[in-house]
Short mmCIF file of C-alpha atoms in Angstrom, two decimals:
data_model
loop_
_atom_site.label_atom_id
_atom_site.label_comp_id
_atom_site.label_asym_id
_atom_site.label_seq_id
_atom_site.Cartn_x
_atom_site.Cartn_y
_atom_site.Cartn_z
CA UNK A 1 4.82 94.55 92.92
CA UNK A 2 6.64 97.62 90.52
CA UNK A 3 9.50 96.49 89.31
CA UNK A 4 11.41 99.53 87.46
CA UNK A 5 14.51 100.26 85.28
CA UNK A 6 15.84 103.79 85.08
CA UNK A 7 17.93 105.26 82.41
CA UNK A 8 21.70 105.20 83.07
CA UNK A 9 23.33 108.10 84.25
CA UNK A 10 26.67 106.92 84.40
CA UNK A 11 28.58 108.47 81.01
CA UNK A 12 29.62 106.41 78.48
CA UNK A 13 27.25 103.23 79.90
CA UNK A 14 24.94 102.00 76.72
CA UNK A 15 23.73 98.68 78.55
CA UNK A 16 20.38 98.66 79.88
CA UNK A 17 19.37 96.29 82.79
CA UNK A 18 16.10 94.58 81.22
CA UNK A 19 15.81 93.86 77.42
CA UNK A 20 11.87 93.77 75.62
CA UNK A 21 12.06 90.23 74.83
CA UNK A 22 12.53 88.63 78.52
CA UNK A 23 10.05 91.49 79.77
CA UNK A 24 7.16 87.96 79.64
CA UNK A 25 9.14 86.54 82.16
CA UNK A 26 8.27 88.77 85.29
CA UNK A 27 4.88 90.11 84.09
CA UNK A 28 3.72 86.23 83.83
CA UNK A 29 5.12 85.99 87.86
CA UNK A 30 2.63 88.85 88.47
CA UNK A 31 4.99 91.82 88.25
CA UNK A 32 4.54 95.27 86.78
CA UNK A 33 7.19 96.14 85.36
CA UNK A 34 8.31 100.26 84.74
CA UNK A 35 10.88 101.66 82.32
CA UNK A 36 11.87 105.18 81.97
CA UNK A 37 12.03 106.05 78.21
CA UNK A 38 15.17 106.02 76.31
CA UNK A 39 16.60 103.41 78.46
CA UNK A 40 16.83 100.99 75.93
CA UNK A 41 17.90 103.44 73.15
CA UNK A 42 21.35 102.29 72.67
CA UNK A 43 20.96 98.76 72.54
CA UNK A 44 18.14 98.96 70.02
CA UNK A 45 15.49 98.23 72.66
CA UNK A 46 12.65 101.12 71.46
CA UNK A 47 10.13 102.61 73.77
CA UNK A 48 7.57 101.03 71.46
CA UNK A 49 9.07 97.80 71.70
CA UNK A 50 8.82 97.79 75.61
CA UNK A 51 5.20 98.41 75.70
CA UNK A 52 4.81 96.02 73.39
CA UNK A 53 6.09 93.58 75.64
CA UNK A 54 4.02 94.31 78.39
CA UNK A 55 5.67 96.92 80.09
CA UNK A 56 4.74 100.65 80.86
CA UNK A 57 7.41 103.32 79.42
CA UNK A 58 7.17 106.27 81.25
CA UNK A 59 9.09 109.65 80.88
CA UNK A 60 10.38 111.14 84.06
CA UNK A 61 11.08 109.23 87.20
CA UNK A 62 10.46 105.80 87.71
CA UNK A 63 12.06 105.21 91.30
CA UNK A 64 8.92 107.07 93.35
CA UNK A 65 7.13 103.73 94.35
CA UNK A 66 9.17 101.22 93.18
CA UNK A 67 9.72 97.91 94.97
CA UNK A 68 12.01 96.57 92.75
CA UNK A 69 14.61 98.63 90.76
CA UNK A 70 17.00 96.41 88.17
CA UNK A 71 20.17 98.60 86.87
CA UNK A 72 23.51 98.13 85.55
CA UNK A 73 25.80 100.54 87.61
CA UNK A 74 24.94 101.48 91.18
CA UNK A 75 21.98 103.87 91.59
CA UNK A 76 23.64 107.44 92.98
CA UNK A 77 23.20 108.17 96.67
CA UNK A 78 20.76 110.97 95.40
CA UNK A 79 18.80 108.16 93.75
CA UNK A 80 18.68 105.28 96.22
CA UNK A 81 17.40 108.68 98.66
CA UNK A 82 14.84 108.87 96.83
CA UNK A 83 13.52 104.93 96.97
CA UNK A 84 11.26 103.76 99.50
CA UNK A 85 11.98 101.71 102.76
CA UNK A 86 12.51 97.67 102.03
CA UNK A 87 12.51 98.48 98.49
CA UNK A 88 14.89 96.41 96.84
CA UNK A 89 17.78 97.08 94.13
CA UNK A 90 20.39 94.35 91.89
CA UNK A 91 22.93 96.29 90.14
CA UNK A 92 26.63 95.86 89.56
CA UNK A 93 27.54 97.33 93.75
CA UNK A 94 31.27 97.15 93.99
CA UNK A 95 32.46 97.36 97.93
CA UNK A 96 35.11 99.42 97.02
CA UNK A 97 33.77 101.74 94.05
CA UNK A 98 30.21 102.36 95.28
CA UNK A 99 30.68 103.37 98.61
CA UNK A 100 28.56 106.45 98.83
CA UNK A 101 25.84 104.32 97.06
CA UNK A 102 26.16 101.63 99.88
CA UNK A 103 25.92 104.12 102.70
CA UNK A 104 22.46 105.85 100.54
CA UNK A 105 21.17 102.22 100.44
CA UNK A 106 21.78 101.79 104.61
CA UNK A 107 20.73 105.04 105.24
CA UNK A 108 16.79 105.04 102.99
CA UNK A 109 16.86 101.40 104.24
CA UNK A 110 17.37 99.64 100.86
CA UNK A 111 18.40 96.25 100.08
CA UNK A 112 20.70 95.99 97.75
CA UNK A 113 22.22 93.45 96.18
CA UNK A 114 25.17 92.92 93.97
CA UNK A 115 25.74 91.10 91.01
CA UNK A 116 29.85 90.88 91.97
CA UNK A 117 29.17 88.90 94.79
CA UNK A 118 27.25 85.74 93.15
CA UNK A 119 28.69 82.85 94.71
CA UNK A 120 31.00 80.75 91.74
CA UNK A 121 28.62 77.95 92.00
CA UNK A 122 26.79 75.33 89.63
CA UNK A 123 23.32 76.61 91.17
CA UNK A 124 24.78 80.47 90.21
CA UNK A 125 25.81 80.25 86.58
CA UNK A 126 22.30 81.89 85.22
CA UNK A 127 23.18 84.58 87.95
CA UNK A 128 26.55 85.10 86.99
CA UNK A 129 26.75 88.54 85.11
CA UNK A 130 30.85 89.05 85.76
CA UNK A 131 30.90 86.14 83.34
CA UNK A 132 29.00 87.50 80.86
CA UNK A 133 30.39 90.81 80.78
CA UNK A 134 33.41 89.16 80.91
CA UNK A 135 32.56 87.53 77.65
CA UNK A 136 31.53 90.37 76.09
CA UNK A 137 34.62 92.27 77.08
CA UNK A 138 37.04 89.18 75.88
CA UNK A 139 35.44 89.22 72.09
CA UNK A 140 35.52 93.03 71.98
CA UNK A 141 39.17 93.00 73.17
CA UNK A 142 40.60 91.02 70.00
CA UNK A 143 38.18 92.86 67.34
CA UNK A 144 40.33 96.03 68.72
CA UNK A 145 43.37 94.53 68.37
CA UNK A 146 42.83 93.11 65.25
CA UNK A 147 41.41 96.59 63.89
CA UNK A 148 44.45 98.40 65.25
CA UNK A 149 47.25 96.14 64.19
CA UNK A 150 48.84 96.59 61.17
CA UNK A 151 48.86 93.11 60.34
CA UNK A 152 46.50 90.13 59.10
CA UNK A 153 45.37 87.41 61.64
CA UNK A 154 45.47 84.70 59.40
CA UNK A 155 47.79 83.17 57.71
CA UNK A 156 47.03 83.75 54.15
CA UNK A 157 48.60 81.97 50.42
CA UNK A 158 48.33 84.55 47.97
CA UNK A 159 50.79 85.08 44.41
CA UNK A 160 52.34 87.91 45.68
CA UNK A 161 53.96 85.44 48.40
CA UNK A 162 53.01 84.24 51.69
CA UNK A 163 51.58 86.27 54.78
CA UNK A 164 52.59 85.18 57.71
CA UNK A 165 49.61 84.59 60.94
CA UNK A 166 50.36 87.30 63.41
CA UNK A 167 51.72 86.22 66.71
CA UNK A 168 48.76 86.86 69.41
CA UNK A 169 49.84 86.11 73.52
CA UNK A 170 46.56 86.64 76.01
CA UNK A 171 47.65 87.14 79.85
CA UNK A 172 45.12 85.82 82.08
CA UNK A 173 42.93 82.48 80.88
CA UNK A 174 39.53 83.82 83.30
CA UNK A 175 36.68 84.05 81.37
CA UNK A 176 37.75 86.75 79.39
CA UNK A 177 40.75 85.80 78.04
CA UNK A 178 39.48 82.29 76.94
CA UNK A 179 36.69 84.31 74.73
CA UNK A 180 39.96 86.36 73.38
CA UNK A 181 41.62 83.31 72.71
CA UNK A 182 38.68 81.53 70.57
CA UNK A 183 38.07 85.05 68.71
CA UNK A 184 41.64 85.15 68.13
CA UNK A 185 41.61 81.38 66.89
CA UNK A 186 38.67 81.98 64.40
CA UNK A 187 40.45 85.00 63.01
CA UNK A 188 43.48 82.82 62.24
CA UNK A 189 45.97 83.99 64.20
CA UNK A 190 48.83 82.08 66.11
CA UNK A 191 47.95 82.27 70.28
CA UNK A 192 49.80 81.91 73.04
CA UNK A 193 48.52 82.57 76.66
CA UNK A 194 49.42 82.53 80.24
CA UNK A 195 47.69 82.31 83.78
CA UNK A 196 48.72 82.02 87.10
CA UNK A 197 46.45 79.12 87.78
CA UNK A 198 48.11 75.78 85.65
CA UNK A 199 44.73 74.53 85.94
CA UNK A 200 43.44 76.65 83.34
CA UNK A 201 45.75 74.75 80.72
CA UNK A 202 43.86 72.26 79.65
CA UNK A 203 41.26 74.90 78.75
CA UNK A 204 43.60 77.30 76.37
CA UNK A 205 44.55 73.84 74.89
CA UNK A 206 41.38 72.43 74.17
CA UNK A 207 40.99 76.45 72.13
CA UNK A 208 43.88 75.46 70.03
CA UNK A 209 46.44 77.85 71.69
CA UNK A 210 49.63 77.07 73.44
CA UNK A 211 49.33 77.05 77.13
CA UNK A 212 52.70 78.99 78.08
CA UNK A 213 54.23 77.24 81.53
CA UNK A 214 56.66 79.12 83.64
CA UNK A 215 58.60 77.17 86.57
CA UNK A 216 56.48 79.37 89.35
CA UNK A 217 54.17 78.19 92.28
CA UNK A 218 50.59 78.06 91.41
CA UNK A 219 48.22 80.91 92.40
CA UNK A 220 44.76 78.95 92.56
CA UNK A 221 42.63 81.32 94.48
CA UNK A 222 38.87 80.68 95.81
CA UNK A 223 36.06 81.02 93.00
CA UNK A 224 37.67 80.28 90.72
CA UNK A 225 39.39 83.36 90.42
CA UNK A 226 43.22 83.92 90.69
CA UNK A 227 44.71 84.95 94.34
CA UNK A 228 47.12 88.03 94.63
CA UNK A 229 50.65 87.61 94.10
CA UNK A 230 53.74 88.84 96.32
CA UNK A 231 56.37 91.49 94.99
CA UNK A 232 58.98 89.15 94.49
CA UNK A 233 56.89 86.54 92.26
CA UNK A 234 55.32 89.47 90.04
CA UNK A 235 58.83 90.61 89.64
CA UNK A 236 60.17 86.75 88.62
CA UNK A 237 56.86 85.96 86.88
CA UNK A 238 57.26 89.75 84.56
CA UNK A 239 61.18 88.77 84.02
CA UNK A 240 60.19 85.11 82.52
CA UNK A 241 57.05 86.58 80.18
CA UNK A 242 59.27 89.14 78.28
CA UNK A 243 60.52 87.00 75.64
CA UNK A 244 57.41 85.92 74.83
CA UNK A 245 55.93 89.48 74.74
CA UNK A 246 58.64 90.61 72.84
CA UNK A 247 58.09 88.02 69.76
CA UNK A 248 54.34 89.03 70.16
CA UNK A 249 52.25 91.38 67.74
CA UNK A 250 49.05 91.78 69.76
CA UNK A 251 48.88 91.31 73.93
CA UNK A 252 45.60 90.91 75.13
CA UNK A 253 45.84 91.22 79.09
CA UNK A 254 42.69 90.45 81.21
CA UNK A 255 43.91 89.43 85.14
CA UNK A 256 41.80 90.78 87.98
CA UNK A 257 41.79 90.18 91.33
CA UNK A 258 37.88 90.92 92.41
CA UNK A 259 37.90 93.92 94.77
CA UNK A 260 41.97 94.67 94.36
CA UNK A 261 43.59 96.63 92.23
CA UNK A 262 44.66 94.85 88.66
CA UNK A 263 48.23 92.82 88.99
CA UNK A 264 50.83 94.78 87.12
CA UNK A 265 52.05 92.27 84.15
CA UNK A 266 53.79 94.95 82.14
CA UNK A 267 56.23 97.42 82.94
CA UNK A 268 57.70 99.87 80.88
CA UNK A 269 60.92 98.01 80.20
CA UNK A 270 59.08 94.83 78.78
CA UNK A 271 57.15 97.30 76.64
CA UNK A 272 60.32 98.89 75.03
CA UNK A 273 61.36 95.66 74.23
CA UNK A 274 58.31 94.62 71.40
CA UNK A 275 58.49 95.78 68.24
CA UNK A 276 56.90 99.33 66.76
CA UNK A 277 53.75 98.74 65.37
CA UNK A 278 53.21 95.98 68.15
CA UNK A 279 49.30 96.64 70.07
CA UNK A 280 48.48 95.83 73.85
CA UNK A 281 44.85 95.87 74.75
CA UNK A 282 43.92 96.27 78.19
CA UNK A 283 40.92 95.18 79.86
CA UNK A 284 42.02 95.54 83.45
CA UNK A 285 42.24 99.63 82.60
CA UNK A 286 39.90 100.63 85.29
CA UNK A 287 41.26 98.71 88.00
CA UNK A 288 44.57 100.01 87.96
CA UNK A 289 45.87 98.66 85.03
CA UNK A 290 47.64 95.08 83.93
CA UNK A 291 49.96 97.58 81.71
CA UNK A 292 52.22 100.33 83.04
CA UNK A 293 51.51 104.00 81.23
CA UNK A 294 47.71 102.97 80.08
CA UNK A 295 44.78 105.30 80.41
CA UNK A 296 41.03 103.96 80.52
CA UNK A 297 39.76 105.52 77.10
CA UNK A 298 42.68 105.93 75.39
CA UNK A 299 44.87 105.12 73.13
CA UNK A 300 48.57 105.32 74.11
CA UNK A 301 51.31 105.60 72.03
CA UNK A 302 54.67 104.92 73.40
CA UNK A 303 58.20 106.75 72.11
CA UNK A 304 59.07 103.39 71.03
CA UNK A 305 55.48 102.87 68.32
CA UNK A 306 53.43 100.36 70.26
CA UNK A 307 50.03 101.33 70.89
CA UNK A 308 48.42 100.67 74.24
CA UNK A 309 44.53 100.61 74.44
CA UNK A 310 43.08 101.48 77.97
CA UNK A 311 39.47 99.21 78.00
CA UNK A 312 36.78 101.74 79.47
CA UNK A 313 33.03 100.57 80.01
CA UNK A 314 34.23 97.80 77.53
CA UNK A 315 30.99 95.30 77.57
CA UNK A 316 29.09 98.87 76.75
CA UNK A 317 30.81 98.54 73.37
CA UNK A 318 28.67 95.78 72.66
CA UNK A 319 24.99 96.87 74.18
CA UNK A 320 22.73 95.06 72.16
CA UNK A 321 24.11 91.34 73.42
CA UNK A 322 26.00 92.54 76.82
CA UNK A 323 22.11 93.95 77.83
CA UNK A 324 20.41 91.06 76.80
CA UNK A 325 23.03 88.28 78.92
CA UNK A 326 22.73 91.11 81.60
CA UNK A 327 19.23 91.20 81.54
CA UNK A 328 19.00 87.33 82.29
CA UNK A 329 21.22 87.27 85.13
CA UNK A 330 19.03 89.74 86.90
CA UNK A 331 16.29 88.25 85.88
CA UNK A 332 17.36 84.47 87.28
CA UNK A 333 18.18 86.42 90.54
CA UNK A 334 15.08 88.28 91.03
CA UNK A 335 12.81 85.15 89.98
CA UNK A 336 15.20 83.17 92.75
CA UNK A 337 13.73 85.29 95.52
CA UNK A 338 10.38 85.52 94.17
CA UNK A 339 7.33 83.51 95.69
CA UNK A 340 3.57 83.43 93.99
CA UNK A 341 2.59 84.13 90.07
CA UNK A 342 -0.44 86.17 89.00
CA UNK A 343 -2.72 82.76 88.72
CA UNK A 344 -2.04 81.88 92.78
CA UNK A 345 -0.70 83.94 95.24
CA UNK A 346 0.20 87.44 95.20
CA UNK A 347 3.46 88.11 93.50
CA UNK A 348 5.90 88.67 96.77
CA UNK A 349 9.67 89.17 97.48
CA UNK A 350 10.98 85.90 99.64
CA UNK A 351 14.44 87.35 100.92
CA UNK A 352 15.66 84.15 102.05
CA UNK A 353 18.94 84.88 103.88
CA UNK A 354 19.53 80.60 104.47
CA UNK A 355 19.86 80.69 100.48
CA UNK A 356 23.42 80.72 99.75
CA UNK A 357 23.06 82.96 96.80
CA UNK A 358 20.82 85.68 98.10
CA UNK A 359 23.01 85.86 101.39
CA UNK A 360 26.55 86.00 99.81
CA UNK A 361 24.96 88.80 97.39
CA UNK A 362 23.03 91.19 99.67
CA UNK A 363 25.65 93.97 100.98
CA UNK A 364 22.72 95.67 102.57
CA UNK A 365 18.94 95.03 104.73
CA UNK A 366 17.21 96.78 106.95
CA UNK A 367 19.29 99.61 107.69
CA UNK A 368 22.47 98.23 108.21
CA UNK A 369 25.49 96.97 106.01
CA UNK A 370 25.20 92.74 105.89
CA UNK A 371 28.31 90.61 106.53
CA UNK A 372 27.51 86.91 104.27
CA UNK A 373 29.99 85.78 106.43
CA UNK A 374 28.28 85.89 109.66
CA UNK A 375 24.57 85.58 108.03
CA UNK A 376 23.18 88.69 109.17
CA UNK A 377 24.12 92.38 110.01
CA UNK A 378 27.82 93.59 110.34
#
């Protein structure tokens, strides 16, 4: 069984979906395992340091063959044409981004699976990649804000006179925004944060920051993840947040609704009323946006001097550890739906479709687009 892991393609994407060092674990369960060179470059995993670790580097194409390809974005219709039938691929597969990958998988009779769609269960967690991107993405997001604002974090005692801790608010306590929150914390500066769910209090306390409550009805969604929110509460839940974004020096903002576009937490007019020199970072960017006026990539500067950063391939900006968490969540899957090692029986794929996991996670098999729901084919 040829497991294989093809360069990126997708620009500005420096993770790579299998690391050197957790290579052992498939070759002792019998597999071979294929990487195209370069595809560890930039997160310092070397050609020589892959065949080192058992595996076979290989310039050119890697898909030709392959019964198991492991990537980080979706493989491009041209590339999932070009995989055999009942070969199988685990990538990050978004429903509503990946499309034309989805249909290439139906139509070469791939099965794919997707890393978004791991159940939010104990049995999961090693599967869970959203929440270790997410972790990535939540530590980068405060280094950028600390870089870019003009002030210290901590509060610091000097005999030129005191400096004050700068005033740091996250929106959205998921797993991102409780990493921002303890980066902020060990940087010294005074945090705040908010979430729709109150259950996620206790956590932001038990960080050290202040759990902001607003008198509005709870929005506990399924998951673990928060559910959308109507017009009218956005608009109530924006008009309460303002004073404390106003008194804030860095905003952090992380909500995300999986497979919707971001919630809108900031308009324009609760931007115009923070102080110049004030930063927002954020991390919902791609979907949309938590921030009116920012741009995935960029750095926005508004008439009024706050800077708004637009996160783009975000856990990217941290290869070396975002690959290697990756690279164990794909891993965990893959070994879940794997049956004999090299000392029994002939390394095999079990695609167990009772399995909660595999089922919820496979979007397509034989042919046809899968509906979890109903166990099978839509």
């Amino acid at each position: 069984m040829r497991v294989a892991v093809p360069l990126e393609v997708k620009t500005g994407e420096k993770r790579v979906a299998l690391v050197p060092d957790i290579i052992n674990k498939l070759t002792r369960l019998g597999y071979e395992v294929v990487i195209q060179s370069g595809a560890g470059d930039n997160s310092q995993g070397t050609d020589a340091a892959y065949a080192a670790a058992g595996a076979s580097v290989v310039k050119g194409d890697v898909l030709a063959g392959a019964d198991v390809v492991l990537s980080v974005q979706p493989l491009t219709p041209a590339q999932m044409a070009t995989l055999k039938s009942g070969a199988v691929t685990i990538s990050f597969l978004s429903n509503v981004t990946a499309v034309d990958s989805i249909e290439a998988a139906i139509k070469a009779g791939v099965t794919a699976f997707s890393l978004e769609l791991v159940p939010r269960i104990s049995r999961a967690q090693s599967m869970d990649a959203l929440t270790s991107q997410a972790l990535c993405a939540g530590y980068r997001a405060v280094l950028v804000g600390a870089e870019m604002s003009p002030r210290f974090f901590p509060l610091l005692m000097t005999a030129a006179g005191t400096v004050t801790p700068a005033q740091v608010l996250v929106l959205g306590a998921g797993v991102a925004g409780l990493q921002a929150i303890a980066t902020a914390r060990r940087l010294g500066a005074v945090v705040s944060a908010y979430d729709v769910r109150p259950s996620s209090a206790d956590e932001v306390k038990s960080m050290g920051a202040t759990f902001i409550q607003l008198e509005l009805e709870s929005l506990e969604g399924a998951g673990g993840y928060a559910r959308e929110m109507t017009e009218e509460r956005a608009a109530k839940q924006r008009e309460l947040l303002t004073p404390y974004i106003a008194k804030s020096h860095v905003v952090i903002t992380t909500a995300a609704v999986p497979g919707r576009t971001a919630p809108r937490l900031m308009t324009q007019a609760m931007i115009d009323a923070m102080e110049p020199g004030t930063v927002i970072v954020d991390l919902a960017a791609e979907t949309g946006g938590n921030v009116e006026g920012s741009k995935p990539g960029e750095v926005v500067v508004t008439s009024g001097g706050v800077r708004i950063w637009g996160g783009k391939d975000v856990p990217s900006q941290l290869p070396f550890h975002a690959s290697s968490l990756y690279s164990r969540n794909v891993v965990n899957l893959l070994t879940l739906m794997t049956t004999g090692t090299k000392d029994d029986a002939p390394v095999a794929l079990n695609l167990d479709f009772a399995d909660e996991i595999i089922n919820a996670s496979a979007v397509t098999h034989g042919g046809q687009r899968r509906d979890p729901s109903a166990g099978g084919a839509k």
